[in-house]
Short mmCIF file of C-alpha atoms in Angstrom, two decimals:
data_model
loop_
_atom_site.label_atom_id
_atom_site.label_comp_id
_atom_site.label_asym_id
_atom_site.label_seq_id
_atom_site.Cartn_x
_atom_site.Cartn_y
_atom_site.Cartn_z
CA UNK A 1 -4.42 -27.48 24.64
CA UNK A 2 -1.12 -26.06 26.14
CA UNK A 3 2.25 -25.94 25.16
CA UNK A 4 5.45 -26.86 26.48
CA UNK A 5 6.96 -23.69 28.48
CA UNK A 6 9.77 -22.33 27.12
CA UNK A 7 13.24 -23.33 28.04
CA UNK A 8 16.58 -21.57 28.92
CA UNK A 9 17.99 -22.38 25.65
CA UNK A 10 14.89 -21.64 23.69
CA UNK A 11 14.89 -18.49 25.52
CA UNK A 12 18.30 -17.62 23.99
CA UNK A 13 17.30 -18.37 20.87
CA UNK A 14 14.48 -16.13 20.40
CA UNK A 15 16.47 -13.11 22.18
CA UNK A 16 18.82 -14.16 19.16
CA UNK A 17 16.05 -13.80 16.90
CA UNK A 18 15.47 -10.10 17.81
CA UNK A 19 19.16 -9.45 18.16
CA UNK A 20 19.15 -10.61 14.36
CA UNK A 21 15.82 -9.32 13.08
CA UNK A 22 17.10 -6.31 11.34
CA UNK A 23 19.63 -8.66 9.62
CA UNK A 24 16.51 -10.46 8.54
CA UNK A 25 14.75 -6.85 7.22
CA UNK A 26 18.03 -6.06 5.39
CA UNK A 27 18.19 -9.49 3.62
CA UNK A 28 14.72 -9.29 2.36
CA UNK A 29 15.37 -6.17 1.15
CA UNK A 30 18.19 -7.47 -0.81
CA UNK A 31 16.36 -10.29 -2.22
CA UNK A 32 13.51 -7.79 -3.21
CA UNK A 33 16.13 -5.53 -5.42
CA UNK A 34 16.58 -8.56 -7.38
CA UNK A 35 13.37 -8.36 -9.90
CA UNK A 36 13.41 -12.15 -10.37
CA UNK A 37 10.75 -12.86 -13.15
CA UNK A 38 10.66 -15.96 -14.88
CA UNK A 39 14.15 -15.88 -17.13
CA UNK A 40 15.67 -13.29 -14.67
CA UNK A 41 16.38 -15.28 -11.44
CA UNK A 42 20.63 -14.92 -12.11
CA UNK A 43 20.48 -11.99 -9.75
CA UNK A 44 18.61 -12.94 -7.02
CA UNK A 45 20.22 -16.66 -6.79
CA UNK A 46 23.30 -15.35 -6.67
CA UNK A 47 22.54 -12.59 -3.81
CA UNK A 48 21.18 -15.57 -2.10
CA UNK A 49 24.19 -17.56 -2.50
CA UNK A 50 26.23 -14.82 -0.71
CA UNK A 51 24.08 -14.28 1.92
CA UNK A 52 24.52 -18.06 2.41
CA UNK A 53 27.96 -18.22 2.24
CA UNK A 54 28.02 -15.25 4.84
CA UNK A 55 26.59 -17.09 7.38
CA UNK A 56 28.73 -19.81 7.22
CA UNK A 57 25.93 -22.11 5.76
CA UNK A 58 27.02 -24.89 2.87
CA UNK A 59 25.55 -24.39 -0.60
CA UNK A 60 24.82 -26.63 -3.47
CA UNK A 61 23.09 -26.03 -6.50
CA UNK A 62 20.37 -28.53 -7.69
CA UNK A 63 20.09 -28.19 -11.60
CA UNK A 64 16.93 -28.03 -13.48
CA UNK A 65 17.83 -29.75 -16.34
CA UNK A 66 19.29 -33.33 -14.44
CA UNK A 67 17.80 -36.44 -16.92
CA UNK A 68 16.13 -37.80 -14.09
CA UNK A 69 14.30 -34.61 -13.42
CA UNK A 70 12.84 -34.48 -17.00
CA UNK A 71 11.62 -37.98 -16.88
CA UNK A 72 9.95 -37.78 -13.48
CA UNK A 73 5.91 -38.38 -14.13
CA UNK A 74 5.72 -35.14 -11.71
CA UNK A 75 7.59 -33.00 -13.71
CA UNK A 76 5.68 -30.18 -15.37
CA UNK A 77 6.66 -29.30 -19.24
CA UNK A 78 7.64 -25.88 -19.75
CA UNK A 79 8.90 -24.18 -23.26
CA UNK A 80 11.75 -22.88 -21.91
CA UNK A 81 15.31 -25.44 -21.31
CA UNK A 82 16.57 -25.78 -17.86
CA UNK A 83 20.06 -25.67 -18.99
CA UNK A 84 22.14 -23.37 -16.67
CA UNK A 85 18.92 -22.64 -14.24
CA UNK A 86 19.28 -24.08 -10.94
CA UNK A 87 17.80 -23.92 -7.26
CA UNK A 88 19.86 -23.75 -4.18
CA UNK A 89 20.10 -25.89 -1.09
CA UNK A 90 22.26 -25.95 2.18
CA UNK A 91 22.11 -29.10 3.74
CA UNK A 92 23.37 -29.46 7.46
CA UNK A 93 24.36 -33.42 8.67
CA UNK A 94 23.37 -34.75 5.56
CA UNK A 95 24.33 -38.30 7.00
CA UNK A 96 23.53 -38.15 10.64
CA UNK A 97 20.89 -39.80 12.14
CA UNK A 98 17.16 -38.27 13.18
CA UNK A 99 14.57 -36.80 11.21
CA UNK A 100 15.40 -34.48 8.10
CA UNK A 101 13.97 -31.18 8.59
CA UNK A 102 13.31 -29.15 5.26
CA UNK A 103 12.20 -25.12 4.96
CA UNK A 104 11.44 -24.49 1.59
CA UNK A 105 11.02 -21.06 0.39
CA UNK A 106 10.96 -19.67 -3.54
CA UNK A 107 13.00 -16.60 -4.95
CA UNK A 108 10.89 -16.22 -8.54
CA UNK A 109 8.44 -13.33 -8.41
CA UNK A 110 5.36 -12.79 -10.55
CA UNK A 111 5.35 -9.33 -13.26
CA UNK A 112 4.92 -6.12 -11.71
CA UNK A 113 3.81 -4.24 -15.10
CA UNK A 114 2.37 -1.41 -15.32
CA UNK A 115 5.18 -0.21 -13.49
CA UNK A 116 3.51 3.19 -13.43
CA UNK A 117 1.02 2.18 -11.35
CA UNK A 118 3.56 1.33 -8.24
CA UNK A 119 3.88 4.21 -5.39
CA UNK A 120 7.62 3.42 -6.48
CA UNK A 121 9.47 0.93 -8.52
CA UNK A 122 8.76 -2.57 -7.38
CA UNK A 123 12.62 -3.69 -6.94
CA UNK A 124 13.45 -0.36 -4.82
CA UNK A 125 12.00 -1.97 -1.14
CA UNK A 126 10.57 0.77 1.35
CA UNK A 127 9.30 0.33 4.78
CA UNK A 128 6.03 2.55 5.94
CA UNK A 129 3.99 2.17 9.29
CA UNK A 130 5.01 -0.90 9.53
CA UNK A 131 5.05 -2.53 6.63
CA UNK A 132 8.03 -3.58 3.87
CA UNK A 133 6.89 -2.91 0.35
CA UNK A 134 8.27 -4.10 -2.90
CA UNK A 135 7.54 -7.33 -5.60
CA UNK A 136 8.06 -10.50 -3.69
CA UNK A 137 8.33 -8.91 -0.01
CA UNK A 138 5.65 -10.98 1.08
CA UNK A 139 5.47 -13.84 -2.05
CA UNK A 140 7.88 -14.62 -0.42
CA UNK A 141 11.29 -13.02 -0.10
CA UNK A 142 10.24 -12.21 3.74
CA UNK A 143 9.65 -15.88 4.54
CA UNK A 144 12.93 -16.69 2.70
CA UNK A 145 14.94 -14.67 4.83
CA UNK A 146 13.15 -15.45 8.01
CA UNK A 147 13.71 -19.28 7.47
CA UNK A 148 17.35 -18.80 6.98
CA UNK A 149 18.07 -16.47 9.38
CA UNK A 150 16.03 -19.06 12.14
CA UNK A 151 19.16 -21.28 11.39
CA UNK A 152 21.24 -18.51 12.12
CA UNK A 153 19.82 -17.50 15.08
CA UNK A 154 19.82 -21.14 16.79
CA UNK A 155 23.35 -21.08 16.03
CA UNK A 156 24.27 -17.85 17.26
CA UNK A 157 22.63 -18.68 20.47
CA UNK A 158 25.22 -21.87 21.10
CA UNK A 159 22.28 -24.16 19.98
CA UNK A 160 23.60 -27.25 18.12
CA UNK A 161 21.53 -28.76 15.20
CA UNK A 162 22.84 -31.99 15.28
CA UNK A 163 19.80 -33.88 12.88
CA UNK A 164 19.36 -33.27 9.24
CA UNK A 165 17.97 -29.90 8.22
CA UNK A 166 17.44 -28.49 4.58
CA UNK A 167 16.87 -25.03 3.27
CA UNK A 168 15.61 -25.06 0.22
CA UNK A 169 15.43 -21.76 -2.13
CA UNK A 170 13.64 -22.31 -5.53
CA UNK A 171 12.32 -20.85 -8.40
CA UNK A 172 9.60 -21.51 -10.78
CA UNK A 173 7.10 -22.31 -8.36
CA UNK A 174 5.23 -19.31 -10.07
CA UNK A 175 4.79 -21.01 -12.66
CA UNK A 176 5.66 -24.88 -12.85
CA UNK A 177 6.68 -25.94 -9.44
CA UNK A 178 9.47 -28.17 -10.91
CA UNK A 179 12.68 -26.34 -9.27
CA UNK A 180 10.92 -27.99 -5.44
CA UNK A 181 10.68 -31.13 -7.14
CA UNK A 182 14.27 -30.63 -8.53
CA UNK A 183 15.16 -30.66 -4.98
CA UNK A 184 12.83 -33.79 -3.96
CA UNK A 185 14.32 -35.83 -7.20
CA UNK A 186 17.61 -34.69 -5.98
CA UNK A 187 16.87 -36.24 -2.83
CA UNK A 188 16.26 -33.51 -0.57
CA UNK A 189 12.87 -34.84 -0.08
CA UNK A 190 13.36 -34.74 4.14
CA UNK A 191 10.98 -36.04 6.89
CA UNK A 192 8.74 -32.70 7.37
CA UNK A 193 8.56 -29.61 5.17
CA UNK A 194 7.62 -26.22 6.22
CA UNK A 195 7.29 -23.38 3.93
CA UNK A 196 6.85 -19.96 4.79
CA UNK A 197 4.59 -18.49 2.12
CA UNK A 198 2.72 -15.77 3.17
CA UNK A 199 -0.83 -16.82 4.66
CA UNK A 200 0.02 -15.56 8.04
CA UNK A 201 0.42 -17.81 11.28
CA UNK A 202 -1.93 -20.60 10.44
CA UNK A 203 -2.29 -24.41 10.00
CA UNK A 204 -2.10 -24.31 5.95
CA UNK A 205 -4.51 -27.59 5.61
CA UNK A 206 -4.69 -28.03 1.71
CA UNK A 207 -4.62 -26.95 -1.64
CA UNK A 208 -6.71 -27.17 -4.93
CA UNK A 209 -5.27 -28.85 -7.99
CA UNK A 210 -4.01 -26.40 -10.44
CA UNK A 211 -3.69 -26.83 -14.44
CA UNK A 212 -2.38 -24.43 -17.09
CA UNK A 213 -3.30 -24.02 -20.70
CA UNK A 214 -2.88 -21.92 -23.36
CA UNK A 215 -5.55 -21.98 -26.41
CA UNK A 216 -5.22 -20.81 -30.10
CA UNK A 217 -7.47 -19.60 -32.45
CA UNK A 218 -6.72 -19.06 -35.92
CA UNK A 219 -8.76 -16.73 -38.25
CA UNK A 220 -8.44 -15.24 -41.84
CA UNK A 221 -6.71 -12.04 -42.49
CA UNK A 222 -8.09 -9.30 -44.23
CA UNK A 223 -7.91 -5.82 -45.21
CA UNK A 224 -10.35 -3.56 -43.60
CA UNK A 225 -11.38 -2.09 -46.69
CA UNK A 226 -13.95 -5.63 -47.20
CA UNK A 227 -13.64 -7.07 -43.39
CA UNK A 228 -16.16 -9.57 -44.04
CA UNK A 229 -13.49 -11.20 -46.33
CA UNK A 230 -11.76 -12.07 -43.25
CA UNK A 231 -12.20 -14.26 -40.01
CA UNK A 232 -11.60 -12.28 -37.08
CA UNK A 233 -9.76 -14.45 -34.61
CA UNK A 234 -10.58 -12.06 -31.42
CA UNK A 235 -14.21 -12.17 -31.74
CA UNK A 236 -14.12 -15.99 -32.15
CA UNK A 237 -12.09 -16.00 -28.81
CA UNK A 238 -14.34 -13.74 -27.06
CA UNK A 239 -17.35 -16.27 -28.16
CA UNK A 240 -15.34 -19.07 -26.71
CA UNK A 241 -13.99 -17.96 -23.19
CA UNK A 242 -17.69 -18.40 -21.78
CA UNK A 243 -17.62 -21.66 -21.91
CA UNK A 244 -14.71 -22.16 -20.31
CA UNK A 245 -16.74 -20.42 -17.42
CA UNK A 246 -19.13 -22.70 -17.99
CA UNK A 247 -16.71 -25.53 -17.61
CA UNK A 248 -15.45 -23.53 -14.36
CA UNK A 249 -19.13 -23.42 -13.02
CA UNK A 250 -19.14 -27.39 -13.38
CA UNK A 251 -16.27 -27.83 -11.59
CA UNK A 252 -17.77 -25.83 -8.48
CA UNK A 253 -20.94 -27.59 -8.65
CA UNK A 254 -18.95 -30.68 -7.88
CA UNK A 255 -17.15 -29.87 -5.14
CA UNK A 256 -17.17 -32.19 -1.95
CA UNK A 257 -15.63 -31.40 1.89
CA UNK A 258 -13.75 -29.55 2.64
CA UNK A 259 -14.30 -27.09 -0.04
CA UNK A 260 -18.14 -27.50 0.22
CA UNK A 261 -17.02 -24.51 2.51
CA UNK A 262 -16.67 -22.33 -0.07
CA UNK A 263 -18.62 -21.33 -2.81
CA UNK A 264 -16.41 -20.90 -5.38
CA UNK A 265 -13.33 -22.51 -4.73
CA UNK A 266 -11.79 -23.21 -8.08
CA UNK A 267 -11.26 -20.82 -10.11
CA UNK A 268 -10.48 -20.06 -14.06
CA UNK A 269 -8.03 -17.01 -14.73
CA UNK A 270 -7.40 -15.89 -17.97
CA UNK A 271 -4.62 -13.90 -17.36
CA UNK A 272 -2.91 -13.53 -20.98
CA UNK A 273 -4.75 -12.40 -24.07
CA UNK A 274 -2.65 -11.91 -27.18
CA UNK A 275 -4.26 -11.41 -30.98
CA UNK A 276 -3.96 -9.86 -34.13
CA UNK A 277 -0.56 -7.87 -35.63
CA UNK A 278 -1.74 -4.58 -37.55
CA UNK A 279 -4.60 -2.29 -36.50
CA UNK A 280 -6.05 -2.34 -40.06
CA UNK A 281 -5.80 -6.01 -40.64
CA UNK A 282 -8.52 -8.45 -39.66
CA UNK A 283 -6.87 -10.25 -36.58
CA UNK A 284 -5.36 -14.01 -38.08
CA UNK A 285 -5.02 -15.35 -34.39
CA UNK A 286 -5.89 -14.92 -31.15
CA UNK A 287 -4.36 -16.92 -28.24
CA UNK A 288 -5.11 -17.05 -24.09
CA UNK A 289 -3.05 -18.35 -21.45
CA UNK A 290 -4.57 -18.86 -18.25
CA UNK A 291 -5.12 -21.31 -15.46
CA UNK A 292 -7.86 -23.71 -13.59
CA UNK A 293 -8.55 -24.98 -10.18
CA UNK A 294 -9.57 -28.16 -9.77
CA UNK A 295 -10.38 -30.27 -6.11
CA UNK A 296 -7.86 -33.04 -4.21
CA UNK A 297 -8.18 -36.23 -5.47
CA UNK A 298 -8.63 -35.31 -8.98
CA UNK A 299 -5.79 -36.30 -11.47
CA UNK A 300 -4.71 -33.79 -13.85
CA UNK A 301 -5.07 -35.69 -16.90
CA UNK A 302 -8.48 -36.30 -15.98
CA UNK A 303 -9.26 -32.29 -16.07
CA UNK A 304 -6.99 -32.18 -19.26
CA UNK A 305 -9.18 -34.45 -20.80
CA UNK A 306 -12.37 -32.73 -19.96
CA UNK A 307 -11.07 -29.08 -20.83
CA UNK A 308 -10.08 -30.44 -24.52
CA UNK A 309 -13.61 -31.54 -24.51
CA UNK A 310 -15.40 -28.59 -23.44
CA UNK A 311 -13.30 -26.57 -26.22
CA UNK A 312 -14.42 -29.01 -28.82
CA UNK A 313 -17.96 -29.08 -27.53
CA UNK A 314 -18.23 -24.99 -27.72
CA UNK A 315 -16.63 -25.02 -31.19
CA UNK A 316 -19.12 -27.26 -32.37
CA UNK A 317 -22.21 -25.74 -30.62
CA UNK A 318 -21.18 -22.56 -31.10
CA UNK A 319 -20.45 -23.13 -34.89
CA UNK A 320 -17.36 -21.20 -34.39
CA UNK A 321 -15.40 -20.02 -37.48
CA UNK A 322 -12.40 -21.99 -38.99
CA UNK A 323 -10.80 -25.19 -37.46
CA UNK A 324 -10.96 -26.23 -34.17
CA UNK A 325 -8.95 -24.16 -31.43
CA UNK A 326 -5.68 -25.69 -30.07
CA UNK A 327 -5.62 -26.71 -26.52
CA UNK A 328 -1.80 -27.24 -24.83
CA UNK A 329 -0.79 -27.33 -22.11
CA UNK A 330 1.92 -26.14 -20.30
CA UNK A 331 3.65 -25.27 -16.71
CA UNK A 332 1.71 -26.34 -13.56
CA UNK A 333 -0.21 -29.80 -14.07
CA UNK A 334 -0.65 -30.32 -10.47
CA UNK A 335 -2.92 -32.28 -7.71
CA UNK A 336 -3.95 -30.89 -4.85
CA UNK A 337 -4.30 -32.57 -1.58
CA UNK A 338 -4.98 -32.14 1.99
CA UNK A 339 -2.94 -32.04 4.75
CA UNK A 340 -2.45 -34.34 7.40
CA UNK A 341 -2.49 -32.39 10.60
CA UNK A 342 -1.54 -35.63 12.91
CA UNK A 343 2.00 -35.47 11.23
CA UNK A 344 4.26 -35.26 13.96
CA UNK A 345 5.88 -32.35 12.33
CA UNK A 346 2.42 -30.52 12.13
CA UNK A 347 1.49 -31.07 15.23
CA UNK A 348 4.98 -29.68 16.62
CA UNK A 349 3.95 -26.51 14.77
CA UNK A 350 0.67 -25.72 16.10
CA UNK A 351 2.60 -26.37 19.49
CA UNK A 352 5.10 -24.28 18.47
CA UNK A 353 2.54 -21.30 17.68
CA UNK A 354 0.64 -21.75 21.27
CA UNK A 355 4.18 -20.81 22.90
CA UNK A 356 4.66 -17.86 20.97
CA UNK A 357 0.88 -16.67 20.47
CA UNK A 358 -0.51 -18.39 23.71
CA UNK A 359 -3.24 -19.37 21.82
CA UNK A 360 -4.42 -21.76 18.69
CA UNK A 361 -3.11 -21.30 15.28
CA UNK A 362 -6.29 -20.44 12.66
CA UNK A 363 -6.38 -23.19 9.84
CA UNK A 364 -6.24 -22.26 6.31
CA UNK A 365 -7.62 -23.62 3.46
CA UNK A 366 -6.14 -22.51 0.18
CA UNK A 367 -7.89 -21.99 -3.50
CA UNK A 368 -4.26 -21.94 -4.91
CA UNK A 369 -1.23 -23.95 -5.11
CA UNK A 370 1.87 -24.16 -3.45
CA UNK A 371 5.43 -26.28 -3.77
CA UNK A 372 3.74 -28.47 -1.10
CA UNK A 373 2.43 -30.19 -3.99
CA UNK A 374 5.54 -31.43 -4.90
CA UNK A 375 6.80 -33.25 -1.54
CA UNK A 376 3.36 -34.31 -1.08
CA UNK A 377 2.84 -36.13 -4.61
CA UNK A 378 6.44 -36.71 -5.89
CA UNK A 379 7.66 -37.46 -2.28
CA UNK A 380 5.12 -38.53 0.35
CA UNK A 381 6.72 -36.10 2.76
CA UNK A 382 4.17 -34.31 5.20
CA UNK A 383 4.19 -30.29 5.60
CA UNK A 384 2.73 -27.07 5.98
CA UNK A 385 2.75 -23.75 5.34
CA UNK A 386 3.24 -21.16 7.81
CA UNK A 387 4.37 -17.49 7.71
CA UNK A 388 4.44 -13.63 7.53
CA UNK A 389 1.07 -11.42 6.57
CA UNK A 390 1.20 -10.09 3.50
CA UNK A 391 -1.01 -8.08 1.22
CA UNK A 392 -1.76 -7.36 -2.29
CA UNK A 393 0.78 -10.38 -3.81
CA UNK A 394 0.88 -10.39 -7.33
CA UNK A 395 -0.96 -6.79 -6.54
CA UNK A 396 0.29 -3.27 -7.15
CA UNK A 397 2.07 -2.16 -4.17
CA UNK A 398 2.52 -5.38 -2.76
CA UNK A 399 3.82 -5.32 1.00
CA UNK A 400 4.37 -7.94 4.11
CA UNK A 401 4.05 -6.94 7.82
CA UNK A 402 7.24 -6.07 9.13
CA UNK A 403 6.24 -7.91 12.85
CA UNK A 404 4.64 -10.98 11.36
CA UNK A 405 8.43 -11.52 9.65
CA UNK A 406 9.66 -11.23 13.38
CA UNK A 407 6.76 -14.19 14.10
CA UNK A 408 7.78 -16.30 11.60
CA UNK A 409 12.06 -15.96 12.36
CA UNK A 410 10.95 -16.78 15.87
CA UNK A 411 8.31 -19.94 15.04
CA UNK A 412 10.53 -21.54 13.11
CA UNK A 413 13.72 -20.90 15.24
CA UNK A 414 11.79 -22.83 18.65
CA UNK A 415 10.88 -25.14 15.93
CA UNK A 416 14.01 -26.17 15.29
CA UNK A 417 14.82 -26.47 18.47
CA UNK A 418 11.97 -28.98 19.42
CA UNK A 419 11.88 -30.70 16.20
CA UNK A 420 15.64 -32.35 17.45
CA UNK A 421 13.87 -33.08 20.54
CA UNK A 422 11.34 -34.89 18.90
CA UNK A 423 13.66 -36.94 16.51
CA UNK A 424 15.04 -38.45 20.07
#
């Protein structure tokens, strides 16, 4: 399949992408310096708002505590209040005719601890051998900078953006998806969404569902002078975890196309384990938090029921001491979905890739979830991910390939030009 040759105005736009590339990297570094873990996002939101204003882009805050959001069927229950929390949108040509294009990216990051394992502090970005390092550099502040500067490059090239276009920079992508949902709920769903997640210049074709859970086991505290008088909650939890692995195996045994191409696409992760309160006391409690993936087409409520049944069955079959473990679900309870590859925006994305690289984009089927869920499930909006190349995301010395940021910047700028023609 061939692509349309670059027009004179498109060439001007790409030249502007090169001209503003250092500015794009500087914006990425500014965002990385704001260590935006859950509950500490204000710094990065302030920096992002300042950057949009400097680029003469409108800025609007989308509240995370709007009553209609809290009552939305896709809203993920969380343990914290949404009061004072918000996402940012920059809406151009809101009432203009034409198809509405949305770029969405998240500003929140996962914790970087233990920090002493990093080469440098994770909130101090550095460049080395063609890579830009720092927590969130790949996931996904470089992509956010690229999508914003793509709009700036188009405008600086003298190309008018006349159809509706909205930039969204959101929080809570790493834990609930409620930030993107807030934007969709506020009327910014659009007709097509592109998200520069760091999976590389690929057509993202689908993602799994995700369910987050918390399990608490109560024991009986006792002094270690007679440990048999107590019941060790940590040991009980350790006996329970293999049953969760068995449930994970069951889900993977049920996999169907296209996920049958993976040996193990639906992953269980125990991300936090807490227990006991004193070294010489039998632990009176143990608690784990984790997530489990599941297939597209399966409702989260179905997985919740099966998960609860798994825990109850393990309590009975293993004759675990004490009352049945307490299970609750918080954060993600999101269904998976497959991308409509025939949607006009997805076909156009492939065309832009071919124009820049000369070849067909690879396809990427994901075993995790992104904010595409809010657009597809809550808004019926088609979209895909296409972004830079990153390594060690959620890991030590996270990094993003610098030249892949340039490619994302150019691909998005070219997409804006051709999207407007598509809307004629």
